[in-house]
Amino acid sequence: MRPLIDRLSSDFLPLFLGGMAVNFEIAVIAIAVGLALGLLLALARLAGGVMAGAAASAIGLMRAAPTFVVMFFLLNAVPRDATLFGEPFALSGIMTVALSLVPYSAAYIADSGVEALRQYRGGSLPGALLFLPNVTRAFFVLVMSSSAGAAIGVTEGITIILRQAEQLPTLGDRLVLFAIGIVLFGIPLQAGFAVMGFIQRRFGRIVARRTEVMKAADIKIE
Amino acid sequence: MTRFCRSAAACVLAIVASLAFSPLQAQQDKSPDAALARLLQAARATLPGACAQPAADRLIGILCAGRIRIGVRDYYPLFSTRVGEAREGYEVDVARAIGRQLGVAVEFDRVNAATRIPLLAEDRIDLVIATMGHNTQRDGQARFIRPHYYQSETTVIGPRALAVSGWQDIPGRTVCVTVGNGSNAELVARDARLMLFDEAGVLPERLKDETCTLAAQDDSFFAESFTDPAFAERYAQKFGFAQVPWGMAVARDGSAQLARALDLISQIFHRDGVFLELGRAHRIGTGFLEQQQAVWQRPECNTEAGAANDVCVLPPFNAELMATPFAGSVATFEAWFESWTGIELSLPMLATAPAWSMFKDGVANSLVLIVGALLATLGFALLFGAAQGSRSALLRWPVRLLTVTLQSSPIVLTLVIAAAIARALFPFSDAVALGASIAALGLTNGSNAGQAIAEAMLTLRAERTRPAGRLDLFTRALSRSATQIVAFLVNAAKGTPIASFIGAPELLSALTDITSFSSGRATTYTLLLIFYTAVVMIVVWLCGRLRLLLERRQAVPS
């Protein structure tokens, strides 16, 4: 029996890494658009009045919109000959997936942004800076979610794995290949979470040090 | 001698007369060739007087003008292509052969799928030969020439190495198709998952770049791809289905004689192998043409009445779907909505019985899936939470490892793994796909929620509170992690549409199937988005109530 490694096509790894790059590309687009939209919504929510109500409703709707359905909506409901400001607006597969993730990322960033702005206005810079690890967490969630692109033919990491799995004859081989995929996806994800944890611990220490300094100052004043 | 000569002459006359009125002569008179000759002779006899008559048959008009206007396609490889003024292909040569048979010149006009029937009705062309399938719906729009000049079928194409040989290998597989293809309904009925494309032209490329493992399309379309040795070496026709006869067609009104002449010409072309030779010359599939030649050489078909003989001609493809009892009201509502708002609304899921049935099943399955995913998430959360919060390392570490694994696996991959294992254990069915989806969504979200419960238990232990027992600690941990549990419950509900990826027959899957053989994609997917967003909002509200309940328990001092 030939080992699995022999049965994998020779270009599997470069193709998979290329596919993963697409996952990251989608996540970058989604987080960038989400940041722009989410921060605007966060500002609107804190502005009060009608704007705050409208922003809260928009955030609620975006939070509830399932990514996979939004993706199929964009794919099928946007006409191929659609224009935006007079320019052609035909969405590529990558853009379709990225935009389908925007409701999630914008809603998440709006929520985190509101909290960060409240912390900042309350005088807690470290509390406000927790916004950064939150954005990092959202980014990695987006990387994982971008695998939904496999359903519409976007050549991302999971697509490459599934194509390779089609060529394998036994369930055992396919499960091993899937495990390889999980490890390859898991490495950047767990590394990202580790970095995020490190940043949070650093913030924790900064907050603790500041608190101690402030306490010491209070004691001196007393 | 003279008497002998008179007798001989009488004998010869008698023989000639007997031959003339013998059964053999009567058989020849009823041949399609003789019938065609008589028809054309009779039509020509009315010229030029009939040329000025506005109600004259189009055959008269063609003979008067000395040309026939034939609508053909500009680009349908092997069948009809145009480079500059030069046209070539099987259909182009059929058109030329018809012109020769009628003794008139041929004027080609460009048509496409949308214009070929209207141009006939507007008298801008006399005949259309443009890859047009003869189905029951089109029978009311044009007069189709019988026998048919070609027959296509939907063919499933895939890599040679892929073990697919028939319908038994299709359930659960993704097949790339074009929107609106009538044969999509058959694929849907056989549990295939469809990936939709607007144009057939992209399918060979999508096969090559492996976006599609299987593609289904008219065999006439793939005929050109298989003339490419590289394509033919890599891909093969797995199997075919949904045979559709192709028909030449003339206008329904004022074309009776023309249609009759063309019926007879078509018979003769099949019998004499004219169609077959042209097919071979253009390297199209000739199985149908060979079979038809044998049919039209049979005595019972090789007659002037052969084209009306059900034993000889093929029936049109029955493409009509049974309408729902309320289809009329739906159409009225669509028209009223468009007149009121200016927005074209199309509700294909309410128009035909198969679509309505799929829609109802899709809604029911979606609700089952959502409830199942919520219960599974909650169940796995409790299990994972208890195990990870356990003081036993033997229990804690394997579950932690499983949690990290599930967190590292994109949900699509988790679903595929669950489906692969489920299919290895059970034969493929809708219930198996739903079950696998529920398990995958429950595990993914439940493991995360379980981790939150375990972390809450750790914090409670660190606070050195003294709960009455393990159960009390666990209950308080549930209260403390309520926000996280609710977040993952909502996430599970939001994630249910992705189950369509492994063939779970929920609403997204059902509507994709419906729109593959009907119109109204924009409306359909808008309604789908509204449905799922509304359902998730209800889940969010219900989960909010659950969180309040859990948090209230935490607020109550133990």
PDB file of N, CA and C in Angstrom, chain B residues 365-436:
ATOM      1  N   ASN B 365     -36.895  21.619   7.026  1.00  0.00           N
ATOM      2  CA  ASN B 365     -35.559  21.091   7.341  1.00  0.00           C
ATOM      3  C   ASN B 365     -34.669  22.150   7.990  1.00  0.00           C
ATOM      4  N   SER B 366     -34.826  23.399   7.552  1.00  0.00           N
ATOM      5  CA  SER B 366     -34.033  24.485   8.157  1.00  0.00           C
ATOM      6  C   SER B 366     -34.372  24.636   9.631  1.00  0.00           C
ATOM      7  N   LEU B 367     -35.668  24.568   9.912  1.00  0.00           N
ATOM      8  CA  LEU B 367     -36.084  24.717  11.309  1.00  0.00           C
ATOM      9  C   LEU B 367     -35.592  23.536  12.149  1.00  0.00           C
ATOM     10  N   VAL B 368     -35.675  22.339  11.580  1.00  0.00           N
ATOM     11  CA  VAL B 368     -35.158  21.139  12.274  1.00  0.00           C
ATOM     12  C   VAL B 368     -33.657  21.309  12.527  1.00  0.00           C
ATOM     13  N   LEU B 369     -32.975  21.784  11.499  1.00  0.00           N
ATOM     14  CA  LEU B 369     -31.521  21.962  11.593  1.00  0.00           C
ATOM     15  C   LEU B 369     -31.153  22.988  12.667  1.00  0.00           C
ATOM     16  N   ILE B 370     -31.892  24.080  12.702  1.00  0.00           N
ATOM     17  CA  ILE B 370     -31.599  25.135  13.684  1.00  0.00           C
ATOM     18  C   ILE B 370     -31.853  24.620  15.109  1.00  0.00           C
ATOM     19  N   VAL B 371     -33.009  23.994  15.295  1.00  0.00           N
ATOM     20  CA  VAL B 371     -33.320  23.464  16.634  1.00  0.00           C
ATOM     21  C   VAL B 371     -32.287  22.402  17.019  1.00  0.00           C
ATOM     22  N   GLY B 372     -31.975  21.528  16.064  1.00  0.00           N
ATOM     23  CA  GLY B 372     -30.990  20.474  16.325  1.00  0.00           C
ATOM     24  C   GLY B 372     -29.631  21.050  16.661  1.00  0.00           C
ATOM     25  N   ALA B 373     -29.206  22.063  15.902  1.00  0.00           N
ATOM     26  CA  ALA B 373     -27.886  22.666  16.131  1.00  0.00           C
ATOM     27  C   ALA B 373     -27.840  23.343  17.504  1.00  0.00           C
ATOM     28  N   LEU B 374     -28.957  23.982  17.888  1.00  0.00           N
ATOM     29  CA  LEU B 374     -28.996  24.635  19.203  1.00  0.00           C
ATOM     30  C   LEU B 374     -28.906  23.605  20.329  1.00  0.00           C
ATOM     31  N   LEU B 375     -29.695  22.529  20.186  1.00  0.00           N
ATOM     32  CA  LEU B 375     -29.673  21.493  21.234  1.00  0.00           C
ATOM     33  C   LEU B 375     -28.311  20.806  21.291  1.00  0.00           C
ATOM     34  N   ALA B 376     -27.749  20.526  20.111  1.00  0.00           N
ATOM     35  CA  ALA B 376     -26.438  19.865  20.070  1.00  0.00           C
ATOM     36  C   ALA B 376     -25.366  20.773  20.671  1.00  0.00           C
ATOM     37  N   THR B 377     -25.429  22.062  20.363  1.00  0.00           N
ATOM     38  CA  THR B 377     -24.454  23.009  20.913  1.00  0.00           C
ATOM     39  C   THR B 377     -24.540  23.031  22.438  1.00  0.00           C
ATOM     40  N   LEU B 378     -25.789  23.102  22.913  1.00  0.00           N
ATOM     41  CA  LEU B 378     -25.981  23.137  24.365  1.00  0.00           C
ATOM     42  C   LEU B 378     -25.484  21.832  25.006  1.00  0.00           C
ATOM     43  N   GLY B 379     -25.837  20.715  24.383  1.00  0.00           N
ATOM     44  CA  GLY B 379     -25.430  19.419  24.916  1.00  0.00           C
ATOM     45  C   GLY B 379     -23.922  19.255  24.940  1.00  0.00           C
ATOM     46  N   PHE B 380     -23.269  19.555  23.807  1.00  0.00           N
ATOM     47  CA  PHE B 380     -21.812  19.428  23.746  1.00  0.00           C
ATOM     48  C   PHE B 380     -21.142  20.434  24.691  1.00  0.00           C
ATOM     49  N   ALA B 381     -21.755  21.618  24.823  1.00  0.00           N
ATOM     50  CA  ALA B 381     -21.190  22.624  25.731  1.00  0.00           C
ATOM     51  C   ALA B 381     -21.144  22.075  27.161  1.00  0.00           C
ATOM     52  N   LEU B 382     -22.233  21.447  27.578  1.00  0.00           N
ATOM     53  CA  LEU B 382     -22.289  20.894  28.936  1.00  0.00           C
ATOM     54  C   LEU B 382     -21.269  19.770  29.102  1.00  0.00           C
ATOM     55  N   LEU B 383     -21.203  18.888  28.074  1.00  0.00           N
ATOM     56  CA  LEU B 383     -20.259  17.768  28.145  1.00  0.00           C
ATOM     57  C   LEU B 383     -18.809  18.255  28.161  1.00  0.00           C
ATOM     58  N   PHE B 384     -18.492  19.139  27.213  1.00  0.00           N
ATOM     59  CA  PHE B 384     -17.123  19.654  27.122  1.00  0.00           C
ATOM     60  C   PHE B 384     -16.767  20.464  28.364  1.00  0.00           C
ATOM     61  N   GLY B 385     -17.747  21.233  28.837  1.00  0.00           N
ATOM     62  CA  GLY B 385     -17.507  22.058  30.021  1.00  0.00           C
ATOM     63  C   GLY B 385     -17.213  21.196  31.237  1.00  0.00           C
ATOM     64  N   ALA B 386     -18.040  20.156  31.424  1.00  0.00           N
ATOM     65  CA  ALA B 386     -17.851  19.268  32.576  1.00  0.00           C
ATOM     66  C   ALA B 386     -16.507  18.552  32.476  1.00  0.00           C
ATOM     67  N   ALA B 387     -16.178  18.076  31.257  1.00  0.00           N
ATOM     68  CA  ALA B 387     -14.927  17.325  31.091  1.00  0.00           C
ATOM     69  C   ALA B 387     -13.708  18.217  31.282  1.00  0.00           C
ATOM     70  N   GLN B 388     -13.756  19.422  30.682  1.00  0.00           N
ATOM     71  CA  GLN B 388     -12.601  20.319  30.780  1.00  0.00           C
ATOM     72  C   GLN B 388     -12.460  20.928  32.179  1.00  0.00           C
ATOM     73  N   GLY B 389     -13.578  20.992  32.871  1.00  0.00           N
ATOM     74  CA  GLY B 389     -13.525  21.540  34.230  1.00  0.00           C
ATOM     75  C   GLY B 389     -13.245  20.465  35.267  1.00  0.00           C
ATOM     76  N   SER B 390     -13.117  19.234  34.758  1.00  0.00           N
ATOM     77  CA  SER B 390     -12.896  18.117  35.695  1.00  0.00           C
ATOM     78  C   SER B 390     -11.503  18.209  36.326  1.00  0.00           C
ATOM     79  N   ARG B 391     -11.392  17.641  37.535  1.00  0.00           N
ATOM     80  CA  ARG B 391     -10.072  17.609  38.184  1.00  0.00           C
ATOM     81  C   ARG B 391      -9.235  16.465  37.641  1.00  0.00           C
ATOM     82  N   SER B 392      -9.865  15.558  36.891  1.00  0.00           N
ATOM     83  CA  SER B 392      -9.140  14.415  36.332  1.00  0.00           C
ATOM     84  C   SER B 392      -8.438  14.821  35.029  1.00  0.00           C
ATOM     85  N   ALA B 393      -7.094  14.713  35.023  1.00  0.00           N
ATOM     86  CA  ALA B 393      -6.330  15.076  33.826  1.00  0.00           C
ATOM     87  C   ALA B 393      -6.646  14.144  32.669  1.00  0.00           C
ATOM     88  N   LEU B 394      -6.972  12.883  32.986  1.00  0.00           N
ATOM     89  CA  LEU B 394      -7.287  11.898  31.939  1.00  0.00           C
ATOM     90  C   LEU B 394      -8.521  12.299  31.144  1.00  0.00           C
ATOM     91  N   LEU B 395      -9.427  12.954  31.813  1.00  0.00           N
ATOM     92  CA  LEU B 395     -10.655  13.417  31.160  1.00  0.00           C
ATOM     93  C   LEU B 395     -10.439  14.795  30.530  1.00  0.00           C
ATOM     94  N   ARG B 396      -9.694  15.623  31.263  1.00  0.00           N
ATOM     95  CA  ARG B 396      -9.539  17.030  30.881  1.00  0.00           C
ATOM     96  C   ARG B 396      -8.715  17.201  29.598  1.00  0.00           C
ATOM     97  N   TRP B 397      -7.548  16.510  29.526  1.00  0.00           N
ATOM     98  CA  TRP B 397      -6.635  16.782  28.416  1.00  0.00           C
ATOM     99  C   TRP B 397      -7.122  16.290  27.051  1.00  0.00           C
ATOM    100  N   PRO B 398      -7.694  15.078  26.982  1.00  0.00           N
ATOM    101  CA  PRO B 398      -8.207  14.665  25.662  1.00  0.00           C
ATOM    102  C   PRO B 398      -9.282  15.624  25.139  1.00  0.00           C
ATOM    103  N   VAL B 399     -10.130  16.096  26.051  1.00  0.00           N
ATOM    104  CA  VAL B 399     -11.195  17.007  25.618  1.00  0.00           C
ATOM    105  C   VAL B 399     -10.613  18.367  25.225  1.00  0.00           C
ATOM    106  N   ARG B 400      -9.578  18.778  25.950  1.00  0.00           N
ATOM    107  CA  ARG B 400      -8.915  20.040  25.573  1.00  0.00           C
ATOM    108  C   ARG B 400      -8.308  19.921  24.182  1.00  0.00           C
ATOM    109  N   LEU B 401      -7.674  18.764  23.918  1.00  0.00           N
ATOM    110  CA  LEU B 401      -7.062  18.535  22.612  1.00  0.00           C
ATOM    111  C   LEU B 401      -8.133  18.557  21.516  1.00  0.00           C
ATOM    112  N   LEU B 402      -9.263  17.924  21.822  1.00  0.00           N
ATOM    113  CA  LEU B 402     -10.364  17.904  20.853  1.00  0.00           C
ATOM    114  C   LEU B 402     -10.886  19.319  20.610  1.00  0.00           C
ATOM    115  N   THR B 403     -10.951  20.109  21.671  1.00  0.00           N
ATOM    116  CA  THR B 403     -11.433  21.492  21.542  1.00  0.00           C
ATOM    117  C   THR B 403     -10.490  22.310  20.653  1.00  0.00           C
ATOM    118  N   VAL B 404      -9.186  22.175  20.908  1.00  0.00           N
ATOM    119  CA  VAL B 404      -8.205  22.917  20.088  1.00  0.00           C
ATOM    120  C   VAL B 404      -8.309  22.465  18.628  1.00  0.00           C
ATOM    121  N   THR B 405      -8.502  21.152  18.420  1.00  0.00           N
ATOM    122  CA  THR B 405      -8.638  20.633  17.054  1.00  0.00           C
ATOM    123  C   THR B 405      -9.858  21.236  16.374  1.00  0.00           C
ATOM    124  N   LEU B 406     -10.972  21.234  17.091  1.00  0.00           N
ATOM    125  CA  LEU B 406     -12.206  21.773  16.502  1.00  0.00           C
ATOM    126  C   LEU B 406     -12.078  23.279  16.247  1.00  0.00           C
ATOM    127  N   GLN B 407     -11.386  23.969  17.156  1.00  0.00           N
ATOM    128  CA  GLN B 407     -11.190  25.415  16.950  1.00  0.00           C
ATOM    129  C   GLN B 407     -10.305  25.680  15.739  1.00  0.00           C
ATOM    130  N   SER B 408      -9.397  24.738  15.444  1.00  0.00           N
ATOM    131  CA  SER B 408      -8.457  24.944  14.341  1.00  0.00           C
ATOM    132  C   SER B 408      -9.026  24.515  12.998  1.00  0.00           C
ATOM    133  N   SER B 409     -10.167  23.884  13.034  1.00  0.00           N
ATOM    134  CA  SER B 409     -10.747  23.399  11.776  1.00  0.00           C
ATOM    135  C   SER B 409     -11.819  24.361  11.290  1.00  0.00           C
ATOM    136  N   PRO B 410     -11.663  24.910  10.081  1.00  0.00           N
ATOM    137  CA  PRO B 410     -12.747  25.748   9.543  1.00  0.00           C
ATOM    138  C   PRO B 410     -14.038  24.937   9.498  1.00  0.00           C
ATOM    139  N   ILE B 411     -15.141  25.602   9.714  1.00  0.00           N
ATOM    140  CA  ILE B 411     -16.420  24.900   9.833  1.00  0.00           C
ATOM    141  C   ILE B 411     -16.732  24.062   8.588  1.00  0.00           C
ATOM    142  N   VAL B 412     -16.323  24.552   7.427  1.00  0.00           N
ATOM    143  CA  VAL B 412     -16.575  23.798   6.187  1.00  0.00           C
ATOM    144  C   VAL B 412     -15.877  22.446   6.255  1.00  0.00           C
ATOM    145  N   LEU B 413     -14.636  22.455   6.749  1.00  0.00           N
ATOM    146  CA  LEU B 413     -13.869  21.211   6.846  1.00  0.00           C
ATOM    147  C   LEU B 413     -14.491  20.279   7.893  1.00  0.00           C
ATOM    148  N   THR B 414     -14.922  20.845   9.008  1.00  0.00           N
ATOM    149  CA  THR B 414     -15.570  20.024  10.046  1.00  0.00           C
ATOM    150  C   THR B 414     -16.824  19.356   9.485  1.00  0.00           C
ATOM    151  N   LEU B 415     -17.579  20.110   8.712  1.00  0.00           N
ATOM    152  CA  LEU B 415     -18.793  19.551   8.103  1.00  0.00           C
ATOM    153  C   LEU B 415     -18.452  18.419   7.143  1.00  0.00           C
ATOM    154  N   VAL B 416     -17.415  18.648   6.341  1.00  0.00           N
ATOM    155  CA  VAL B 416     -17.021  17.624   5.361  1.00  0.00           C
ATOM    156  C   VAL B 416     -16.572  16.354   6.072  1.00  0.00           C
ATOM    157  N   ILE B 417     -15.820  16.519   7.155  1.00  0.00           N
ATOM    158  CA  ILE B 417     -15.355  15.349   7.911  1.00  0.00           C
ATOM    159  C   ILE B 417     -16.563  14.604   8.501  1.00  0.00           C
ATOM    160  N   ALA B 418     -17.476  15.367   9.090  1.00  0.00           N
ATOM    161  CA  ALA B 418     -18.673  14.736   9.680  1.00  0.00           C
ATOM    162  C   ALA B 418     -19.459  13.988   8.607  1.00  0.00           C
ATOM    163  N   ALA B 419     -19.590  14.610   7.428  1.00  0.00           N
ATOM    164  CA  ALA B 419     -20.342  13.968   6.335  1.00  0.00           C
ATOM    165  C   ALA B 419     -19.625  12.713   5.853  1.00  0.00           C
ATOM    166  N   ALA B 420     -18.293  12.776   5.755  1.00  0.00           N
ATOM    167  CA  ALA B 420     -17.527  11.617   5.275  1.00  0.00           C
ATOM    168  C   ALA B 420     -17.691  10.439   6.237  1.00  0.00           C
ATOM    169  N   ILE B 421     -17.622  10.714   7.530  1.00  0.00           N
ATOM    170  CA  ILE B 421     -17.777   9.636   8.517  1.00  0.00           C
ATOM    171  C   ILE B 421     -19.213   9.100   8.491  1.00  0.00           C
ATOM    172  N   ALA B 422     -20.179  10.038   8.405  1.00  0.00           N
ATOM    173  CA  ALA B 422     -21.592   9.605   8.393  1.00  0.00           C
ATOM    174  C   ALA B 422     -21.884   8.735   7.185  1.00  0.00           C
ATOM    175  N   ARG B 423     -21.297   9.095   6.036  1.00  0.00           N
ATOM    176  CA  ARG B 423     -21.560   8.312   4.824  1.00  0.00           C
ATOM    177  C   ARG B 423     -20.873   6.953   4.868  1.00  0.00           C
ATOM    178  N   ALA B 424     -19.789   6.889   5.610  1.00  0.00           N
ATOM    179  CA  ALA B 424     -19.122   5.587   5.755  1.00  0.00           C
ATOM    180  C   ALA B 424     -19.952   4.664   6.644  1.00  0.00           C
ATOM    181  N   LEU B 425     -20.728   5.252   7.522  1.00  0.00           N
ATOM    182  CA  LEU B 425     -21.503   4.447   8.460  1.00  0.00           C
ATOM    183  C   LEU B 425     -22.921   4.145   7.966  1.00  0.00           C
ATOM    184  N   PHE B 426     -23.498   5.118   7.235  1.00  0.00           N
ATOM    185  CA  PHE B 426     -24.887   4.962   6.775  1.00  0.00           C
ATOM    186  C   PHE B 426     -24.981   5.286   5.284  1.00  0.00           C
ATOM    187  N   PRO B 427     -25.979   4.728   4.606  1.00  0.00           N
ATOM    188  CA  PRO B 427     -26.190   5.133   3.208  1.00  0.00           C
ATOM    189  C   PRO B 427     -26.642   6.590   3.153  1.00  0.00           C
ATOM    190  N   PHE B 428     -26.250   7.286   2.066  1.00  0.00           N
ATOM    191  CA  PHE B 428     -26.569   8.721   1.978  1.00  0.00           C
ATOM    192  C   PHE B 428     -28.081   8.935   1.971  1.00  0.00           C
ATOM    193  N   SER B 429     -28.513   9.865   2.785  1.00  0.00           N
ATOM    194  CA  SER B 429     -29.928  10.281   2.772  1.00  0.00           C
ATOM    195  C   SER B 429     -29.999  11.696   3.333  1.00  0.00           C
ATOM    196  N   ASP B 430     -31.156  12.321   3.175  1.00  0.00           N
ATOM    197  CA  ASP B 430     -31.343  13.672   3.711  1.00  0.00           C
ATOM    198  C   ASP B 430     -31.145  13.676   5.225  1.00  0.00           C
ATOM    199  N   ALA B 431     -31.669  12.640   5.880  1.00  0.00           N
ATOM    200  CA  ALA B 431     -31.566  12.567   7.347  1.00  0.00           C
ATOM    201  C   ALA B 431     -30.105  12.456   7.783  1.00  0.00           C
ATOM    202  N   VAL B 432     -29.321  11.679   7.036  1.00  0.00           N
ATOM    203  CA  VAL B 432     -27.900  11.523   7.376  1.00  0.00           C
ATOM    204  C   VAL B 432     -27.176  12.862   7.218  1.00  0.00           C
ATOM    205  N   ALA B 433     -27.479  13.564   6.130  1.00  0.00           N
ATOM    206  CA  ALA B 433     -26.835  14.875   5.901  1.00  0.00           C
ATOM    207  C   ALA B 433     -27.220  15.858   6.999  1.00  0.00           C
ATOM    208  N   LEU B 434     -28.509  15.847   7.381  1.00  0.00           N
ATOM    209  CA  LEU B 434     -28.953  16.749   8.460  1.00  0.00           C
ATOM    210  C   LEU B 434     -28.283  16.378   9.782  1.00  0.00           C
ATOM    211  N   GLY B 435     -28.224  15.075  10.050  1.00  0.00           N
ATOM    212  CA  GLY B 435     -27.606  14.608  11.302  1.00  0.00           C
ATOM    213  C   GLY B 435     -26.134  14.984  11.380  1.00  0.00           C
ATOM    214  N   ALA B 436     -25.428  14.777  10.267  1.00  0.00           N
ATOM    215  CA  ALA B 436     -23.993  15.115  10.236  1.00  0.00           C
ATOM    216  C   ALA B 436     -23.798  16.614  10.449  1.00  0.00           C
TER     217      ALA B 436
END
